RNA sequence: GGGCUCGUAGCUCAGUUGGUCAGAGCGCACCGCUGAUAACGGUGAGGUCGGAAGUUCGAAUCUUCCCGGGCCCA
């Protein structure tokens, strides 16, 4: 006989303790890249395309991020959400390709390149600058692509779509040609920032604001139609003036209206000017300041009456009293008084001189009021022949003086002063910039399309019904934007982009731009890329175009029977708004690459309601008559932990690379899946740390599950098949819970509710598995004979649970799921990502399980109380006597007493013969009973065995001592 | 200033049509286990549901106003 102490220790080696190669420590930062390599090596993305797809195609369409800079935390959210869509749809049985895209053209890149070039840019041809831009874009596509892959997104990174690729550009022109064919494209004037020095339009990013001295003038416009004032008792025999203020006198020749604030009070003042009695209209609030500036004493003027456009009670006086008109101070025309929201009382008189050809706000007002976009200033900054003869040929700076002098001489100048103000300058020439109306290309949202309705109406109608919005309020947002949007200005005066394929004729308003001519250029750009526009002649660009068969060919270019005169053609210098390029991706990617149209889902941040969503919707409606998407899913924006906007300067921006290095992709993805991403999302490193804690919990549950499958089965099932007689087993309960999880997770994935999946999985790991099931079956797994049917049944259940859990978590934690999958099925298993979601099965769980678990809760509570009051540390020192209530008596006879004891974590359970109304529990203190040296239970069967140990019957059997 | 939207325990979030709706998880504190151990289990504390008024027998839930965020415009 061995020594007792040795015997005690030796039982540990007789147990089936958990064992697995799946480590507790994830080491994601090192291991995730290896998983990526493995997927690449096995061609996972391509394999998925070839796999069977019982549900058919699910068309997800990726919106292109801008190829500038490294990805930020917003991209992380966006790309991970997209990847979860793609992976979950794939595992639901769809073919769901993911073609990533990049927006490559546009000002930010061109601007950056120009800055880098500095003075060198001056001697460069457009195509040379474009080459630099292309290189720049390529660099960032590569950088971002690498980062996105590092986030474990599964997409066709070998063949992404780039908006600067020739085939893409050609497709954009095809979309454009279709809109042209419908007569939706037109040319009109619009004010832009204009550099006189370089004779070019400038974007906001190319402006530098510097202080500048200008003459500001207070000008009197004589009212013509005084009806409104007459009703207010103003003497109409006395001249009445509107007083405006401006810092750009040179824009006065283009004045077409005066704007007032809708919700401000205006006074009519009686005043003497140069000895003459008159009335002057100025905003009440600023009148004192204005008169004081002109040196007029308060005693010299008085208010006669006052008015406002909008009454307090909301009635619109303006409409009741009709339009007020005034006479231009030095041009023979009258203009209306209109209201405009942007009019403030901070500077000036509260009456704003409005020249639609010389200001963006003025232009908007002009559109609304149907004013001309009149601009008498030419590209070189001089006035054209429509201006008064004393201004013609003079440049705008000279005109400032001339206009002021003229106003003074004609007694329209109330006051002038010199002011210093911040004024935009051309960042290259450092010269002051002007606003000047120029010819731009537009798409009309008002004209009827070939689908009989305007783009606006089509958009409103189809998004009202035929598109699903997640969340639903996206529909309202889209509607509001469609209702208020003006015609789309397509042209930009830049070089880094897709040229608008227009050719101008000898006269200013002659242009060759027909559906057929655009398609011809499109075909040639498909062959040569858009650089061709800058290198080739008009004739070369139009190769394949036959004006004879184009009824829309303009007569100045082609007359029947004669050869077209290509020498008349001059290439346009405009490029497309980049939004038109990305807004054509449904054609350039989905249709051109045969991905299916329309897409099932677009998924972007909520800023894209106005951006990509709307600007894809409009061209798609024009061409196809239907929206490019069936569903639109949006997420919110990242804010800091106090709910404030993220900003780099504020120091609260998080680097994606840092997050990946500190936490790994799966932890970042677990964090994403925990969010309600409809609205703002708070970000803080602490949240990633917490996500890491939760991740470890899930990982450890998987690890423990795996560790109890000591002999992986090749057939993937188990040696045990469940039958109806197992319905009351703990395993049947666990499998029933698994079914519920499968159902819930699949439904939530279906509705893009990743947070719900996250919660369900976490709860299942934490509660169902860790706290209840695995704790309950530990005893049989460890202590039963390895091949005991009871143990094998549990292992079969665990196998099924593990397999299902890995599949369910795979879209969220692709690396960890893969790691666990290989641990479960062996290294020869290909990939969990080629598998599909599990289906709920017909597990024969007894209907009484719900009640039984309620009873368990009650019993646990009592055991807990008893341990506290009687000072019992170890729950295995407890037993439980159950006195069944009437409703539970039958149920309790069906369940195994050992199972019940294991569920409560105690040594044994007995059922009393007595009866009560309500099931009652009595906790037994078993500390005076012998304890099995192997399983530590005091189950009543413990006695000395032939090996000298104190063992229970089960343990003796397991050791073959009986 | 306008359109859309959000504001529930320290944190992340649930709360159908107004009546067990004041909840869950994390975190925290305390306890247990030491055969899942840089793991595991149990127990507990925490909120006048952004503020005010109103409708109602009754409101986190409806109405109005206010405060504070976010996106897009202006």
GROMACS .gro file of N, CA, C and O in nm, chain A residues 676-761:
model
  344
  676UNK      N    1  -2.400   5.068  -3.133
  676UNK     CA    2  -2.520   5.106  -3.204
  676UNK      C    3  -2.474   5.213  -3.300
  676UNK      O    4  -2.461   5.328  -3.263
  677UNK      N    5  -2.447   5.176  -3.422
  677UNK     CA    6  -2.375   5.268  -3.511
  677UNK      C    7  -2.468   5.362  -3.587
  677UNK      O    8  -2.421   5.436  -3.672
  678UNK      N    9  -2.597   5.361  -3.557
  678UNK     CA   10  -2.687   5.456  -3.622
  678UNK      C   11  -2.643   5.600  -3.598
  678UNK      O   12  -2.649   5.683  -3.687
  679UNK      N   13  -2.603   5.626  -3.476
  679UNK     CA   14  -2.575   5.765  -3.438
  679UNK      C   15  -2.428   5.786  -3.403
  679UNK      O   16  -2.344   5.704  -3.435
  680UNK      N   17  -2.403   5.896  -3.338
  680UNK     CA   18  -2.265   5.929  -3.303
  680UNK      C   19  -2.201   5.814  -3.225
  680UNK      O   20  -2.266   5.749  -3.145
  681UNK      N   21  -2.073   5.798  -3.246
  681UNK     CA   22  -2.002   5.690  -3.180
  681UNK      C   23  -1.886   5.749  -3.101
  681UNK      O   24  -1.798   5.815  -3.157
  682UNK      N   25  -1.887   5.728  -2.973
  682UNK     CA   26  -1.779   5.779  -2.891
  682UNK      C   27  -1.658   5.686  -2.902
  682UNK      O   28  -1.672   5.565  -2.897
  683UNK      N   29  -1.543   5.746  -2.917
  683UNK     CA   30  -1.420   5.669  -2.929
  683UNK      C   31  -1.321   5.712  -2.823
  683UNK      O   32  -1.304   5.830  -2.797
  684UNK      N   33  -1.257   5.614  -2.765
  684UNK     CA   34  -1.154   5.640  -2.665
  684UNK      C   35  -1.074   5.512  -2.650
  684UNK      O   36  -1.130   5.404  -2.658
  685UNK      N   37  -0.943   5.526  -2.631
  685UNK     CA   38  -0.862   5.404  -2.618
  685UNK      C   39  -0.916   5.310  -2.511
  685UNK      O   40  -0.908   5.187  -2.524
  686UNK      N   41  -0.974   5.366  -2.407
  686UNK     CA   42  -1.029   5.285  -2.298
  686UNK      C   43  -1.134   5.186  -2.350
  686UNK      O   44  -1.143   5.073  -2.303
  687UNK      N   45  -1.215   5.229  -2.449
  687UNK     CA   46  -1.320   5.143  -2.500
  687UNK      C   47  -1.261   5.021  -2.570
  687UNK      O   48  -1.321   4.913  -2.572
  688UNK      N   49  -1.145   5.041  -2.631
  688UNK     CA   50  -1.081   4.929  -2.698
  688UNK      C   51  -1.024   4.831  -2.596
  688UNK      O   52  -1.025   4.711  -2.616
  689UNK      N   53  -0.978   4.887  -2.485
  689UNK     CA   54  -0.928   4.801  -2.379
  689UNK      C   55  -1.043   4.714  -2.325
  689UNK      O   56  -1.027   4.594  -2.304
  690UNK      N   57  -1.159   4.776  -2.305
  690UNK     CA   58  -1.274   4.702  -2.256
  690UNK      C   59  -1.318   4.595  -2.357
  690UNK      O   60  -1.353   4.483  -2.319
  691UNK      N   61  -1.314   4.634  -2.485
  691UNK     CA   62  -1.349   4.536  -2.590
  691UNK      C   63  -1.253   4.418  -2.583
  691UNK      O   64  -1.291   4.303  -2.604
  692UNK      N   65  -1.127   4.449  -2.553
  692UNK     CA   66  -1.027   4.344  -2.541
  692UNK      C   67  -1.060   4.248  -2.427
  692UNK      O   68  -1.045   4.126  -2.441
  693UNK      N   69  -1.110   4.301  -2.317
  693UNK     CA   70  -1.150   4.216  -2.203
  693UNK      C   71  -1.263   4.122  -2.244
  693UNK      O   72  -1.262   4.004  -2.213
  694UNK      N   73  -1.361   4.180  -2.313
  694UNK     CA   74  -1.473   4.098  -2.357
  694UNK      C   75  -1.427   3.993  -2.457
  694UNK      O   76  -1.473   3.878  -2.453
  695UNK      N   77  -1.340   4.034  -2.545
  695UNK     CA   78  -1.287   3.941  -2.643
  695UNK      C   79  -1.224   3.821  -2.576
  695UNK      O   80  -1.245   3.706  -2.614
  696UNK      N   81  -1.147   3.849  -2.470
  696UNK     CA   82  -1.080   3.739  -2.400
  696UNK      C   83  -1.180   3.642  -2.341
  696UNK      O   84  -1.156   3.521  -2.334
  697UNK      N   85  -1.292   3.697  -2.297
  697UNK     CA   86  -1.397   3.613  -2.240
  697UNK      C   87  -1.451   3.515  -2.345
  697UNK      O   88  -1.466   3.395  -2.320
  698UNK      N   89  -1.478   3.567  -2.463
  698UNK     CA   90  -1.527   3.483  -2.571
  698UNK      C   91  -1.421   3.382  -2.610
  698UNK      O   92  -1.448   3.263  -2.628
  699UNK      N   93  -1.298   3.431  -2.620
  699UNK     CA   94  -1.189   3.344  -2.660
  699UNK      C   95  -1.171   3.231  -2.560
  699UNK      O   96  -1.152   3.115  -2.595
  700UNK      N   97  -1.180   3.266  -2.434
  700UNK     CA   98  -1.159   3.165  -2.331
  700UNK      C   99  -1.270   3.061  -2.328
  700UNK      O  100  -1.248   2.945  -2.298
  701UNK      N  101  -1.392   3.105  -2.359
  701UNK     CA  102  -1.501   3.009  -2.369
  701UNK      C  103  -1.474   2.911  -2.482
  701UNK      O  104  -1.491   2.790  -2.467
  702UNK      N  105  -1.433   2.966  -2.595
  702UNK     CA  106  -1.399   2.878  -2.708
  702UNK      C  107  -1.287   2.783  -2.668
  702UNK      O  108  -1.290   2.664  -2.700
  703UNK      N  109  -1.191   2.837  -2.597
  703UNK     CA  110  -1.076   2.755  -2.558
  703UNK      C  111  -1.120   2.640  -2.468
  703UNK      O  112  -1.078   2.526  -2.485
  704UNK      N  113  -1.208   2.672  -2.373
  704UNK     CA  114  -1.251   2.567  -2.280
  704UNK      C  115  -1.335   2.461  -2.352
  704UNK      O  116  -1.324   2.342  -2.325
  705UNK      N  117  -1.419   2.508  -2.443
  705UNK     CA  118  -1.497   2.413  -2.524
  705UNK      C  119  -1.402   2.320  -2.599
  705UNK      O  120  -1.415   2.197  -2.593
  706UNK      N  121  -1.306   2.380  -2.666
  706UNK     CA  122  -1.212   2.301  -2.746
  706UNK      C  123  -1.131   2.205  -2.658
  706UNK      O  124  -1.103   2.092  -2.696
  707UNK      N  125  -1.098   2.253  -2.538
  707UNK     CA  126  -1.009   2.174  -2.453
  707UNK      C  127  -1.077   2.048  -2.400
  707UNK      O  128  -1.010   1.957  -2.353
  708UNK      N  129  -1.209   2.046  -2.408
  708UNK     CA  130  -1.278   1.927  -2.359
  708UNK      C  131  -1.316   1.830  -2.470
  708UNK      O  132  -1.384   1.731  -2.447
  709UNK      N  133  -1.272   1.862  -2.591
  709UNK     CA  134  -1.290   1.768  -2.702
  709UNK      C  135  -1.155   1.702  -2.723
  709UNK      O  136  -1.081   1.733  -2.814
  710UNK      N  137  -1.123   1.607  -2.631
  710UNK     CA  138  -0.987   1.556  -2.629
  710UNK      C  139  -0.948   1.481  -2.755
  710UNK      O  140  -0.833   1.476  -2.793
  711UNK      N  141  -1.046   1.423  -2.823
  711UNK     CA  142  -1.011   1.348  -2.942
  711UNK      C  143  -1.097   1.395  -3.059
  711UNK      O  144  -1.206   1.346  -3.080
  712UNK      N  145  -1.048   1.493  -3.132
  712UNK     CA  146  -1.126   1.547  -3.243
  712UNK      C  147  -1.172   1.437  -3.339
  712UNK      O  148  -1.094   1.348  -3.373
  713UNK      N  149  -1.296   1.446  -3.379
  713UNK     CA  150  -1.350   1.341  -3.466
  713UNK      C  151  -1.330   1.381  -3.610
  713UNK      O  152  -1.356   1.495  -3.649
  714UNK      N  153  -1.289   1.287  -3.688
  714UNK     CA  154  -1.264   1.317  -3.829
  714UNK      C  155  -1.393   1.349  -3.903
  714UNK      O  156  -1.398   1.429  -3.993
  715UNK      N  157  -1.501   1.279  -3.860
  715UNK     CA  158  -1.628   1.300  -3.932
  715UNK      C  159  -1.696   1.430  -3.889
  715UNK      O  160  -1.802   1.464  -3.940
  716UNK      N  161  -1.635   1.499  -3.797
  716UNK     CA  162  -1.691   1.627  -3.758
  716UNK      C  163  -1.811   1.616  -3.667
  716UNK      O  164  -1.855   1.713  -3.610
  717UNK      N  165  -1.867   1.500  -3.649
  717UNK     CA  166  -1.982   1.485  -3.562
  717UNK      C  167  -1.937   1.442  -3.425
  717UNK      O  168  -1.862   1.511  -3.359
  718UNK      N  169  -1.979   1.335  -3.378
  718UNK     CA  170  -1.935   1.285  -3.249
  718UNK      C  171  -1.967   1.138  -3.250
  718UNK      O  172  -2.031   1.089  -3.344
  719UNK      N  173  -1.925   1.071  -3.149
  719UNK     CA  174  -1.958   0.930  -3.145
  719UNK      C  175  -2.099   0.910  -3.094
  719UNK      O  176  -2.151   0.800  -3.096
  720UNK      N  177  -2.156   1.019  -3.046
  720UNK     CA  178  -2.286   1.007  -2.983
  720UNK      C  179  -2.393   1.070  -3.070
  720UNK      O  180  -2.379   1.182  -3.117
  721UNK      N  181  -2.503   0.998  -3.092
  721UNK     CA  182  -2.617   1.055  -3.164
  721UNK      C  183  -2.729   1.079  -3.063
  721UNK      O  184  -2.763   0.989  -2.985
  722UNK      N  185  -2.787   1.196  -3.069
  722UNK     CA  186  -2.894   1.227  -2.974
  722UNK      C  187  -3.025   1.159  -3.012
  722UNK      O  188  -3.058   1.147  -3.129
  723UNK      N  189  -3.098   1.116  -2.909
  723UNK     CA  190  -3.230   1.058  -2.932
  723UNK      C  191  -3.328   1.124  -2.836
  723UNK      O  192  -3.289   1.200  -2.748
  724UNK      N  193  -3.455   1.091  -2.853
  724UNK     CA  194  -3.559   1.151  -2.770
  724UNK      C  195  -3.537   1.125  -2.622
  724UNK      O  196  -3.575   1.206  -2.538
  725UNK      N  197  -3.475   1.014  -2.590
  725UNK     CA  198  -3.459   0.981  -2.449
  725UNK      C  199  -3.360   1.073  -2.380
  725UNK      O  200  -3.351   1.075  -2.258
  726UNK      N  201  -3.288   1.153  -2.458
  726UNK     CA  202  -3.193   1.247  -2.398
  726UNK      C  203  -3.256   1.381  -2.365
  726UNK      O  204  -3.188   1.473  -2.323
  727UNK      N  205  -3.388   1.391  -2.383
  727UNK     CA  206  -3.452   1.522  -2.376
  727UNK      C  207  -3.430   1.593  -2.243
  727UNK      O  208  -3.430   1.715  -2.236
  728UNK      N  209  -3.413   1.517  -2.135
  728UNK     CA  210  -3.396   1.582  -2.006
  728UNK      C  211  -3.249   1.601  -1.969
  728UNK      O  212  -3.218   1.650  -1.861
  729UNK      N  213  -3.159   1.563  -2.059
  729UNK     CA  214  -3.017   1.579  -2.026
  729UNK      C  215  -2.978   1.726  -2.031
  729UNK      O  216  -3.038   1.805  -2.105
  730UNK      N  217  -2.878   1.761  -1.953
  730UNK     CA  218  -2.828   1.899  -1.956
  730UNK      C  219  -2.784   1.934  -2.097
  730UNK      O  220  -2.796   2.048  -2.141
  731UNK      N  221  -2.735   1.834  -2.168
  731UNK     CA  222  -2.686   1.859  -2.303
  731UNK      C  223  -2.799   1.902  -2.394
  731UNK      O  224  -2.782   1.989  -2.479
  732UNK      N  225  -2.916   1.838  -2.376
  732UNK     CA  226  -3.031   1.876  -2.458
  732UNK      C  227  -3.068   2.022  -2.431
  732UNK      O  228  -3.101   2.098  -2.522
  733UNK      N  229  -3.060   2.060  -2.303
  733UNK     CA  230  -3.088   2.200  -2.269
  733UNK      C  231  -2.990   2.293  -2.342
  733UNK      O  232  -3.030   2.391  -2.404
  734UNK      N  233  -2.861   2.259  -2.332
  734UNK     CA  234  -2.759   2.344  -2.393
  734UNK      C  235  -2.782   2.354  -2.544
  734UNK      O  236  -2.770   2.463  -2.602
  735UNK      N  237  -2.816   2.243  -2.607
  735UNK     CA  238  -2.838   2.246  -2.751
  735UNK      C  239  -2.963   2.327  -2.785
  735UNK      O  240  -2.969   2.393  -2.888
  736UNK      N  241  -3.060   2.321  -2.696
  736UNK     CA  242  -3.179   2.405  -2.716
  736UNK      C  243  -3.142   2.552  -2.711
  736UNK      O  244  -3.189   2.633  -2.792
  737UNK      N  245  -3.055   2.587  -2.616
  737UNK     CA  246  -3.008   2.726  -2.608
  737UNK      C  247  -2.929   2.764  -2.732
  737UNK      O  248  -2.938   2.877  -2.780
  738UNK      N  249  -2.853   2.667  -2.781
  738UNK     CA  250  -2.776   2.693  -2.903
  738UNK      C  251  -2.871   2.723  -3.019
  738UNK      O  252  -2.847   2.816  -3.097
  739UNK      N  253  -2.977   2.647  -3.028
  739UNK     CA  254  -3.075   2.673  -3.134
  739UNK      C  255  -3.129   2.814  -3.126
  739UNK      O  256  -3.142   2.884  -3.228
  740UNK      N  257  -3.158   2.856  -3.005
  740UNK     CA  258  -3.210   2.993  -2.987
  740UNK      C  259  -3.105   3.094  -3.032
  740UNK      O  260  -3.136   3.193  -3.099
  741UNK      N  261  -2.980   3.067  -2.996
  741UNK     CA  262  -2.872   3.157  -3.036
  741UNK      C  263  -2.860   3.164  -3.188
  741UNK      O  264  -2.846   3.272  -3.246
  742UNK      N  265  -2.864   3.047  -3.250
  742UNK     CA  266  -2.850   3.042  -3.396
  742UNK      C  267  -2.959   3.126  -3.462
  742UNK      O  268  -2.933   3.208  -3.551
  743UNK      N  269  -3.080   3.107  -3.413
  743UNK     CA  270  -3.191   3.179  -3.472
  743UNK      C  271  -3.175   3.330  -3.455
  743UNK      O  272  -3.191   3.407  -3.547
  744UNK      N  273  -3.141   3.367  -3.332
  744UNK     CA  274  -3.129   3.508  -3.302
  744UNK      C  275  -3.014   3.573  -3.379
  744UNK      O  276  -3.029   3.681  -3.436
  745UNK      N  277  -2.902   3.503  -3.382
  745UNK     CA  278  -2.786   3.560  -3.450
  745UNK      C  279  -2.815   3.572  -3.600
  745UNK      O  280  -2.784   3.674  -3.662
  746UNK      N  281  -2.875   3.470  -3.656
  746UNK     CA  282  -2.900   3.475  -3.800
  746UNK      C  283  -3.000   3.586  -3.833
  746UNK      O  284  -2.983   3.658  -3.932
  747UNK      N  285  -3.104   3.599  -3.753
  747UNK     CA  286  -3.200   3.708  -3.777
  747UNK      C  287  -3.132   3.843  -3.764
  747UNK      O  288  -3.158   3.934  -3.843
  748UNK      N  289  -3.049   3.857  -3.663
  748UNK     CA  290  -2.985   3.986  -3.642
  748UNK      C  291  -2.885   4.017  -3.753
  748UNK      O  292  -2.875   4.131  -3.798
  749UNK      N  293  -2.812   3.916  -3.798
  749UNK     CA  294  -2.722   3.938  -3.912
  749UNK      C  295  -2.803   3.982  -4.033
  749UNK      O  296  -2.765   4.075  -4.105
  750UNK      N  297  -2.914   3.917  -4.053
  750UNK     CA  298  -3.000   3.947  -4.167
  750UNK      C  299  -3.041   4.095  -4.168
  750UNK      O  300  -3.045   4.159  -4.272
  751UNK      N  301  -3.068   4.148  -4.048
  751UNK     CA  302  -3.110   4.289  -4.041
  751UNK      C  303  -2.997   4.385  -4.010
  751UNK      O  304  -3.021   4.498  -3.970
  752UNK      N  305  -2.874   4.342  -4.028
  752UNK     CA  306  -2.754   4.425  -4.004
  752UNK      C  307  -2.745   4.471  -3.858
  752UNK      O  308  -2.685   4.573  -3.829
  753UNK      N  309  -2.805   4.396  -3.768
  753UNK     CA  310  -2.803   4.433  -3.626
  753UNK      C  311  -2.686   4.362  -3.558
  753UNK      O  312  -2.706   4.268  -3.481
  754UNK      N  313  -2.567   4.410  -3.588
  754UNK     CA  314  -2.450   4.339  -3.539
  754UNK      C  315  -2.437   4.348  -3.388
  754UNK      O  316  -2.384   4.259  -3.323
  755UNK      N  317  -2.485   4.456  -3.334
  755UNK     CA  318  -2.482   4.470  -3.190
  755UNK      C  319  -2.560   4.358  -3.122
  755UNK      O  320  -2.522   4.306  -3.019
  756UNK      N  321  -2.673   4.324  -3.183
  756UNK     CA  322  -2.754   4.216  -3.125
  756UNK      C  323  -2.684   4.082  -3.136
  756UNK      O  324  -2.693   3.999  -3.046
  757UNK      N  325  -2.616   4.060  -3.246
  757UNK     CA  326  -2.538   3.937  -3.259
  757UNK      C  327  -2.434   3.933  -3.149
  757UNK      O  328  -2.417   3.831  -3.079
  758UNK      N  329  -2.366   4.044  -3.136
  758UNK     CA  330  -2.260   4.059  -3.036
  758UNK      C  331  -2.314   4.025  -2.896
  758UNK      O  332  -2.256   3.945  -2.823
  759UNK      N  333  -2.426   4.085  -2.862
  759UNK     CA  334  -2.484   4.061  -2.730
  759UNK      C  335  -2.524   3.915  -2.712
  759UNK      O  336  -2.499   3.855  -2.607
  760UNK      N  337  -2.587   3.860  -2.814
  760UNK     CA  338  -2.634   3.722  -2.805
  760UNK      C  339  -2.517   3.626  -2.788
  760UNK      O  340  -2.521   3.534  -2.706
  761UNK      N  341  -2.412   3.649  -2.864
  761UNK     CA  342  -2.296   3.561  -2.855
  761UNK      C  343  -2.228   3.577  -2.719
  761UNK      O  344  -2.190   3.478  -2.654
   0.00000   0.00000   0.00000
